[in-house]
Amino acid sequence: MSEPIRTLLLWCPDWPVLAAEIVDGVPATGPVAVLHANRVVACSERARAEGVRRGLRRREAQGRCPPLTVVDHDPGRDARAFEPVVAAVEEVAVGVEVIRPGACALAARGPSRYLGGEEAAAERIVEHVAQSCAVESQVGIADGVFAAGLAARQGRIVPPGGAPEFLAGQPVEALGRPDLADLLRRLGMRTLGDFAALPAGDVLARFGFDGALAHRLAAGRDDRPLAVRHPPADLTVTADLDEPIDRVDVAAFAARTLAERLHERLAGYGLACTRLGIEAVTAHGQELHRVWRHDGLLTAAAIADRVRWQLDGWLSGAGRRGGGPARPTAGIVRLRLLPDGVLAQAGLQPGLWGETGAERERAHRALSRVQGLLGPEAVVTAVLGGGRSPADQTRLVPWGDERLPTRPGAAPMPGEPVARPGVASEGKPARTGGRRAGLGPPVPPWPGRLPPPSPAVVLPTPLAARVLDATGAPVVVSARLAVSAPPARLTIGAAVGAATVPVGPAVPAEIVGWVGPWPVDEWWWAPAEARRRARFQVRLADGSALLLAVDTGQWLVEAIYD
């Protein structure tokens, strides 16, 4: 059995309270309590002086301290606020493991050797954290993380081999297992020493695996190695230019040199770049920033091309859309490249017949070039996702950005059963959703979603229409989705809120087939955004097919099928 590692643990008292002060500005000097599930999980020193304790319910805590400031527990806030503290510790010693927000540990051997002993190392780390982050902390040193954590609460250095004796006098609540501690007290065991004196086999049989692990900790047999974190390497490259650059050809030369430096630095760590951030600072202090993404691996030439294109777009200042920034008011004096997305370098599988993907790469370069001149929104592609209507399932994203749908769930894929429009319906809503047969994992069902096939054209603005029955009376859909009569004729008018779009007949056209309705009742809990519709697929006598919708009694043409 390996011996416990000599561990130095830094602990920041009442960290959730302090994090609330750092992030949200809540004064930690006043009575403050952090609550989770309506119970106090941390409180300030002044709140403790008023009788507030961990585990109290909110009403009881406020009864003991009426001016108590209540803050919701936010683990993300605690972790973000603790990151500068960990970085400050890493400036003094390496190999830091974050136990939880507010506590971090590292092996004591290294710092104690080059800082002149364990006590000197503890003082140096506490002082450096206080100077760098303005945070008070305490350090404990003992054999094992568990004993070091308890020693840190007392600011003690436990001698080597003295962890069992130190732990023996600690209460059983120090295990951090309230149920087990309550049971041990009812069995007459008050301290960790009483618990550690029990035979290990009997503890396993009575308390299970978690009880056996707690028994090992109580006996000072904490031989878990530290899971140290490794600080990320600084991969950013920066070039400070002697003279401001306002010409594209000079900027291109600087861009190539900087790109080669970045590629060499990435290669030194065995990494490759897939998303590149380009920053420029002008002589007047203006800061420019743009992120380029590539679904392959950016080579040195590819990095140089994108930097040159971006600088060309900035310095030319021409062709901007939507009132974007024009040409900088001064030349560029600093360039910085930030590899925002990196992954392990691996060779790409070549094609079996020639340069597979060469045409795709040329298209990518051309579209990226257009973006460099006109901005990222100048070239967009469609991403299919989930939703109940064709317009909801489509999202336009700039070329090169992550192709993530707005809503979860993929659009229908080839091979799914399709329900072609043109088949007469009896007015029964169709069933949708479920698992694709043999085509991967299930997707969200989206009740009320239209069945395949998807329309070829989704109109940006729906067109007003009239649907009549065989007698010339308007077709009405009731609140119970009952259709007053089979649709027989369709007349398409102007677009709702826009000019007329010539997509259909201006005179009544005969409907030879229809299917529906598919009801949608969305956002009913938000009256301002609520929408209740019924959709139909219809086929006209000329062979065209349309997607119609009824919204508050008004028929609309939403999409066109091939």
PDB file of N, CA, C and O in Angstrom, residues 61-102:
ATOM      1  N   ALA A  61     -33.040  31.410   9.179  1.00  0.00           N
ATOM      2  CA  ALA A  61     -31.846  32.256   9.106  1.00  0.00           C
ATOM      3  C   ALA A  61     -32.217  33.733   9.132  1.00  0.00           C
ATOM      4  O   ALA A  61     -31.573  34.537   9.815  1.00  0.00           O
ATOM      5  N   GLN A  62     -33.268  34.124   8.399  1.00  0.00           N
ATOM      6  CA  GLN A  62     -33.691  35.513   8.404  1.00  0.00           C
ATOM      7  C   GLN A  62     -34.312  35.898   9.740  1.00  0.00           C
ATOM      8  O   GLN A  62     -34.253  37.067  10.141  1.00  0.00           O
ATOM      9  N   GLY A  63     -34.899  34.934  10.442  1.00  0.00           N
ATOM     10  CA  GLY A  63     -35.419  35.226  11.772  1.00  0.00           C
ATOM     11  C   GLY A  63     -34.306  35.522  12.761  1.00  0.00           C
ATOM     12  O   GLY A  63     -34.447  36.385  13.643  1.00  0.00           O
ATOM     13  N   ARG A  64     -33.191  34.805  12.648  1.00  0.00           N
ATOM     14  CA  ARG A  64     -32.060  35.069  13.540  1.00  0.00           C
ATOM     15  C   ARG A  64     -31.338  36.357  13.167  1.00  0.00           C
ATOM     16  O   ARG A  64     -30.751  37.009  14.036  1.00  0.00           O
ATOM     17  N   CYS A  65     -31.327  36.698  11.872  1.00  0.00           N
ATOM     18  CA  CYS A  65     -30.615  37.901  11.409  1.00  0.00           C
ATOM     19  C   CYS A  65     -31.510  38.629  10.411  1.00  0.00           C
ATOM     20  O   CYS A  65     -31.437  38.360   9.198  1.00  0.00           O
ATOM     21  N   PRO A  66     -32.385  39.545  10.858  1.00  0.00           N
ATOM     22  CA  PRO A  66     -33.318  40.228   9.932  1.00  0.00           C
ATOM     23  C   PRO A  66     -32.638  40.972   8.782  1.00  0.00           C
ATOM     24  O   PRO A  66     -33.144  40.934   7.664  1.00  0.00           O
ATOM     25  N   PRO A  67     -31.484  41.645   8.977  1.00  0.00           N
ATOM     26  CA  PRO A  67     -30.872  42.339   7.825  1.00  0.00           C
ATOM     27  C   PRO A  67     -30.060  41.419   6.909  1.00  0.00           C
ATOM     28  O   PRO A  67     -29.230  41.886   6.130  1.00  0.00           O
ATOM     29  N   LEU A  68     -30.280  40.107   6.972  1.00  0.00           N
ATOM     30  CA  LEU A  68     -29.490  39.150   6.210  1.00  0.00           C
ATOM     31  C   LEU A  68     -29.696  39.344   4.702  1.00  0.00           C
ATOM     32  O   LEU A  68     -30.825  39.451   4.224  1.00  0.00           O
ATOM     33  N   THR A  69     -28.610  39.406   3.954  1.00  0.00           N
ATOM     34  CA  THR A  69     -28.646  39.461   2.493  1.00  0.00           C
ATOM     35  C   THR A  69     -28.559  38.035   1.955  1.00  0.00           C
ATOM     36  O   THR A  69     -27.591  37.317   2.257  1.00  0.00           O
ATOM     37  N   VAL A  70     -29.543  37.640   1.183  1.00  0.00           N
ATOM     38  CA  VAL A  70     -29.627  36.275   0.667  1.00  0.00           C
ATOM     39  C   VAL A  70     -29.154  36.250  -0.775  1.00  0.00           C
ATOM     40  O   VAL A  70     -29.581  37.066  -1.601  1.00  0.00           O
ATOM     41  N   VAL A  71     -28.267  35.311  -1.084  1.00  0.00           N
ATOM     42  CA  VAL A  71     -27.712  35.151  -2.426  1.00  0.00           C
ATOM     43  C   VAL A  71     -27.937  33.706  -2.851  1.00  0.00           C
ATOM     44  O   VAL A  71     -27.709  32.779  -2.058  1.00  0.00           O
ATOM     45  N   ASP A  72     -28.376  33.499  -4.083  1.00  0.00           N
ATOM     46  CA  ASP A  72     -28.566  32.140  -4.604  1.00  0.00           C
ATOM     47  C   ASP A  72     -27.221  31.488  -4.880  1.00  0.00           C
ATOM     48  O   ASP A  72     -26.269  32.134  -5.356  1.00  0.00           O
ATOM     49  N   HIS A  73     -27.151  30.200  -4.630  1.00  0.00           N
ATOM     50  CA  HIS A  73     -25.923  29.442  -4.890  1.00  0.00           C
ATOM     51  C   HIS A  73     -25.705  29.304  -6.388  1.00  0.00           C
ATOM     52  O   HIS A  73     -26.601  28.919  -7.136  1.00  0.00           O
ATOM     53  N   ASP A  74     -24.497  29.627  -6.838  1.00  0.00           N
ATOM     54  CA  ASP A  74     -24.149  29.557  -8.261  1.00  0.00           C
ATOM     55  C   ASP A  74     -22.766  28.920  -8.384  1.00  0.00           C
ATOM     56  O   ASP A  74     -21.742  29.602  -8.239  1.00  0.00           O
ATOM     57  N   PRO A  75     -22.680  27.599  -8.629  1.00  0.00           N
ATOM     58  CA  PRO A  75     -21.358  26.959  -8.747  1.00  0.00           C
ATOM     59  C   PRO A  75     -20.504  27.558  -9.856  1.00  0.00           C
ATOM     60  O   PRO A  75     -19.281  27.637  -9.721  1.00  0.00           O
ATOM     61  N   GLY A  76     -21.138  27.975 -10.965  1.00  0.00           N
ATOM     62  CA  GLY A  76     -20.368  28.585 -12.041  1.00  0.00           C
ATOM     63  C   GLY A  76     -19.718  29.885 -11.611  1.00  0.00           C
ATOM     64  O   GLY A  76     -18.560  30.157 -11.969  1.00  0.00           O
ATOM     65  N   ARG A  77     -20.441  30.689 -10.868  1.00  0.00           N
ATOM     66  CA  ARG A  77     -19.866  31.939 -10.357  1.00  0.00           C
ATOM     67  C   ARG A  77     -18.695  31.657  -9.413  1.00  0.00           C
ATOM     68  O   ARG A  77     -17.646  32.318  -9.477  1.00  0.00           O
ATOM     69  N   ASP A  78     -18.853  30.661  -8.543  1.00  0.00           N
ATOM     70  CA  ASP A  78     -17.771  30.320  -7.619  1.00  0.00           C
ATOM     71  C   ASP A  78     -16.522  29.866  -8.373  1.00  0.00           C
ATOM     72  O   ASP A  78     -15.402  30.246  -8.011  1.00  0.00           O
ATOM     73  N   ALA A  79     -16.720  29.055  -9.421  1.00  0.00           N
ATOM     74  CA  ALA A  79     -15.565  28.548 -10.175  1.00  0.00           C
ATOM     75  C   ALA A  79     -14.875  29.666 -10.942  1.00  0.00           C
ATOM     76  O   ALA A  79     -13.638  29.730 -10.985  1.00  0.00           O
ATOM     77  N   ARG A  80     -15.652  30.559 -11.569  1.00  0.00           N
ATOM     78  CA  ARG A  80     -15.037  31.660 -12.323  1.00  0.00           C
ATOM     79  C   ARG A  80     -14.248  32.579 -11.404  1.00  0.00           C
ATOM     80  O   ARG A  80     -13.151  33.031 -11.755  1.00  0.00           O
ATOM     81  N   ALA A  81     -14.778  32.870 -10.245  1.00  0.00           N
ATOM     82  CA  ALA A  81     -14.081  33.762  -9.329  1.00  0.00           C
ATOM     83  C   ALA A  81     -12.827  33.110  -8.738  1.00  0.00           C
ATOM     84  O   ALA A  81     -11.885  33.810  -8.355  1.00  0.00           O
ATOM     85  N   PHE A  82     -12.806  31.776  -8.662  1.00  0.00           N
ATOM     86  CA  PHE A  82     -11.666  31.086  -8.056  1.00  0.00           C
ATOM     87  C   PHE A  82     -10.513  30.898  -9.035  1.00  0.00           C
ATOM     88  O   PHE A  82      -9.385  30.640  -8.601  1.00  0.00           O
ATOM     89  N   GLU A  83     -10.775  31.029 -10.321  1.00  0.00           N
ATOM     90  CA  GLU A  83      -9.718  30.801 -11.311  1.00  0.00           C
ATOM     91  C   GLU A  83      -8.513  31.720 -11.102  1.00  0.00           C
ATOM     92  O   GLU A  83      -7.356  31.257 -11.178  1.00  0.00           O
ATOM     93  N   PRO A  84      -8.666  33.040 -10.850  1.00  0.00           N
ATOM     94  CA  PRO A  84      -7.469  33.865 -10.593  1.00  0.00           C
ATOM     95  C   PRO A  84      -6.673  33.410  -9.372  1.00  0.00           C
ATOM     96  O   PRO A  84      -5.442  33.555  -9.351  1.00  0.00           O
ATOM     97  N   VAL A  85      -7.336  32.868  -8.360  1.00  0.00           N
ATOM     98  CA  VAL A  85      -6.618  32.368  -7.193  1.00  0.00           C
ATOM     99  C   VAL A  85      -5.755  31.168  -7.564  1.00  0.00           C
ATOM    100  O   VAL A  85      -4.583  31.075  -7.175  1.00  0.00           O
ATOM    101  N   VAL A  86      -6.309  30.246  -8.345  1.00  0.00           N
ATOM    102  CA  VAL A  86      -5.529  29.088  -8.786  1.00  0.00           C
ATOM    103  C   VAL A  86      -4.357  29.528  -9.651  1.00  0.00           C
ATOM    104  O   VAL A  86      -3.242  29.010  -9.521  1.00  0.00           O
ATOM    105  N   ALA A  87      -4.601  30.501 -10.535  1.00  0.00           N
ATOM    106  CA  ALA A  87      -3.506  31.005 -11.374  1.00  0.00           C
ATOM    107  C   ALA A  87      -2.414  31.638 -10.521  1.00  0.00           C
ATOM    108  O   ALA A  87      -1.213  31.504 -10.825  1.00  0.00           O
ATOM    109  N   ALA A  88      -2.786  32.329  -9.431  1.00  0.00           N
ATOM    110  CA  ALA A  88      -1.785  32.921  -8.548  1.00  0.00           C
ATOM    111  C   ALA A  88      -0.969  31.841  -7.848  1.00  0.00           C
ATOM    112  O   ALA A  88       0.260  31.983  -7.681  1.00  0.00           O
ATOM    113  N   VAL A  89      -1.602  30.752  -7.422  1.00  0.00           N
ATOM    114  CA  VAL A  89      -0.860  29.652  -6.803  1.00  0.00           C
ATOM    115  C   VAL A  89       0.097  29.027  -7.811  1.00  0.00           C
ATOM    116  O   VAL A  89       1.239  28.673  -7.466  1.00  0.00           O
ATOM    117  N   GLU A  90      -0.339  28.898  -9.052  1.00  0.00           N
ATOM    118  CA  GLU A  90       0.518  28.290 -10.078  1.00  0.00           C
ATOM    119  C   GLU A  90       1.723  29.160 -10.408  1.00  0.00           C
ATOM    120  O   GLU A  90       2.709  28.666 -10.959  1.00  0.00           O
ATOM    121  N   GLU A  91       1.658  30.453 -10.098  1.00  0.00           N
ATOM    122  CA  GLU A  91       2.822  31.306 -10.306  1.00  0.00           C
ATOM    123  C   GLU A  91       3.927  31.005  -9.294  1.00  0.00           C
ATOM    124  O   GLU A  91       5.091  31.335  -9.537  1.00  0.00           O
ATOM    125  N   VAL A  92       3.578  30.385  -8.176  1.00  0.00           N
ATOM    126  CA  VAL A  92       4.557  30.035  -7.146  1.00  0.00           C
ATOM    127  C   VAL A  92       4.942  28.558  -7.232  1.00  0.00           C
ATOM    128  O   VAL A  92       6.114  28.208  -7.072  1.00  0.00           O
ATOM    129  N   ALA A  93       3.968  27.693  -7.491  1.00  0.00           N
ATOM    130  CA  ALA A  93       4.216  26.246  -7.532  1.00  0.00           C
ATOM    131  C   ALA A  93       3.335  25.631  -8.601  1.00  0.00           C
ATOM    132  O   ALA A  93       2.225  26.103  -8.864  1.00  0.00           O
ATOM    133  N   VAL A  94       3.818  24.567  -9.216  1.00  0.00           N
ATOM    134  CA  VAL A  94       3.091  23.894 -10.288  1.00  0.00           C
ATOM    135  C   VAL A  94       2.402  22.649  -9.730  1.00  0.00           C
ATOM    136  O   VAL A  94       2.641  22.245  -8.592  1.00  0.00           O
ATOM    137  N   GLY A  95       1.552  22.050 -10.572  1.00  0.00           N
ATOM    138  CA  GLY A  95       0.892  20.809 -10.187  1.00  0.00           C
ATOM    139  C   GLY A  95      -0.256  21.020  -9.235  1.00  0.00           C
ATOM    140  O   GLY A  95      -0.366  20.335  -8.212  1.00  0.00           O
ATOM    141  N   VAL A  96      -1.136  21.984  -9.537  1.00  0.00           N
ATOM    142  CA  VAL A  96      -2.248  22.331  -8.657  1.00  0.00           C
ATOM    143  C   VAL A  96      -3.480  21.527  -9.053  1.00  0.00           C
ATOM    144  O   VAL A  96      -3.811  21.431 -10.231  1.00  0.00           O
ATOM    145  N   GLU A  97      -4.163  20.972  -8.064  1.00  0.00           N
ATOM    146  CA  GLU A  97      -5.447  20.309  -8.267  1.00  0.00           C
ATOM    147  C   GLU A  97      -6.531  21.132  -7.585  1.00  0.00           C
ATOM    148  O   GLU A  97      -6.417  21.456  -6.393  1.00  0.00           O
ATOM    149  N   VAL A  98      -7.583  21.477  -8.324  1.00  0.00           N
ATOM    150  CA  VAL A  98      -8.711  22.203  -7.745  1.00  0.00           C
ATOM    151  C   VAL A  98      -9.638  21.180  -7.086  1.00  0.00           C
ATOM    152  O   VAL A  98     -10.239  20.344  -7.768  1.00  0.00           O
ATOM    153  N   ILE A  99      -9.736  21.222  -5.761  1.00  0.00           N
ATOM    154  CA  ILE A  99     -10.606  20.314  -5.032  1.00  0.00           C
ATOM    155  C   ILE A  99     -12.063  20.713  -5.250  1.00  0.00           C
ATOM    156  O   ILE A  99     -12.924  19.895  -5.575  1.00  0.00           O
ATOM    157  N   ARG A 100     -12.329  21.973  -5.086  1.00  0.00           N
ATOM    158  CA  ARG A 100     -13.645  22.587  -5.304  1.00  0.00           C
ATOM    159  C   ARG A 100     -13.404  24.083  -5.344  1.00  0.00           C
ATOM    160  O   ARG A 100     -12.328  24.547  -4.916  1.00  0.00           O
ATOM    161  N   PRO A 101     -14.340  24.883  -5.809  1.00  0.00           N
ATOM    162  CA  PRO A 101     -14.143  26.338  -5.741  1.00  0.00           C
ATOM    163  C   PRO A 101     -13.925  26.781  -4.296  1.00  0.00           C
ATOM    164  O   PRO A 101     -14.760  26.571  -3.427  1.00  0.00           O
ATOM    165  N   GLY A 102     -12.753  27.376  -4.036  1.00  0.00           N
ATOM    166  CA  GLY A 102     -12.397  27.791  -2.691  1.00  0.00           C
ATOM    167  C   GLY A 102     -11.309  26.949  -2.059  1.00  0.00           C
ATOM    168  O   GLY A 102     -10.810  27.309  -0.991  1.00  0.00           O
TER     169      GLY A 102
END
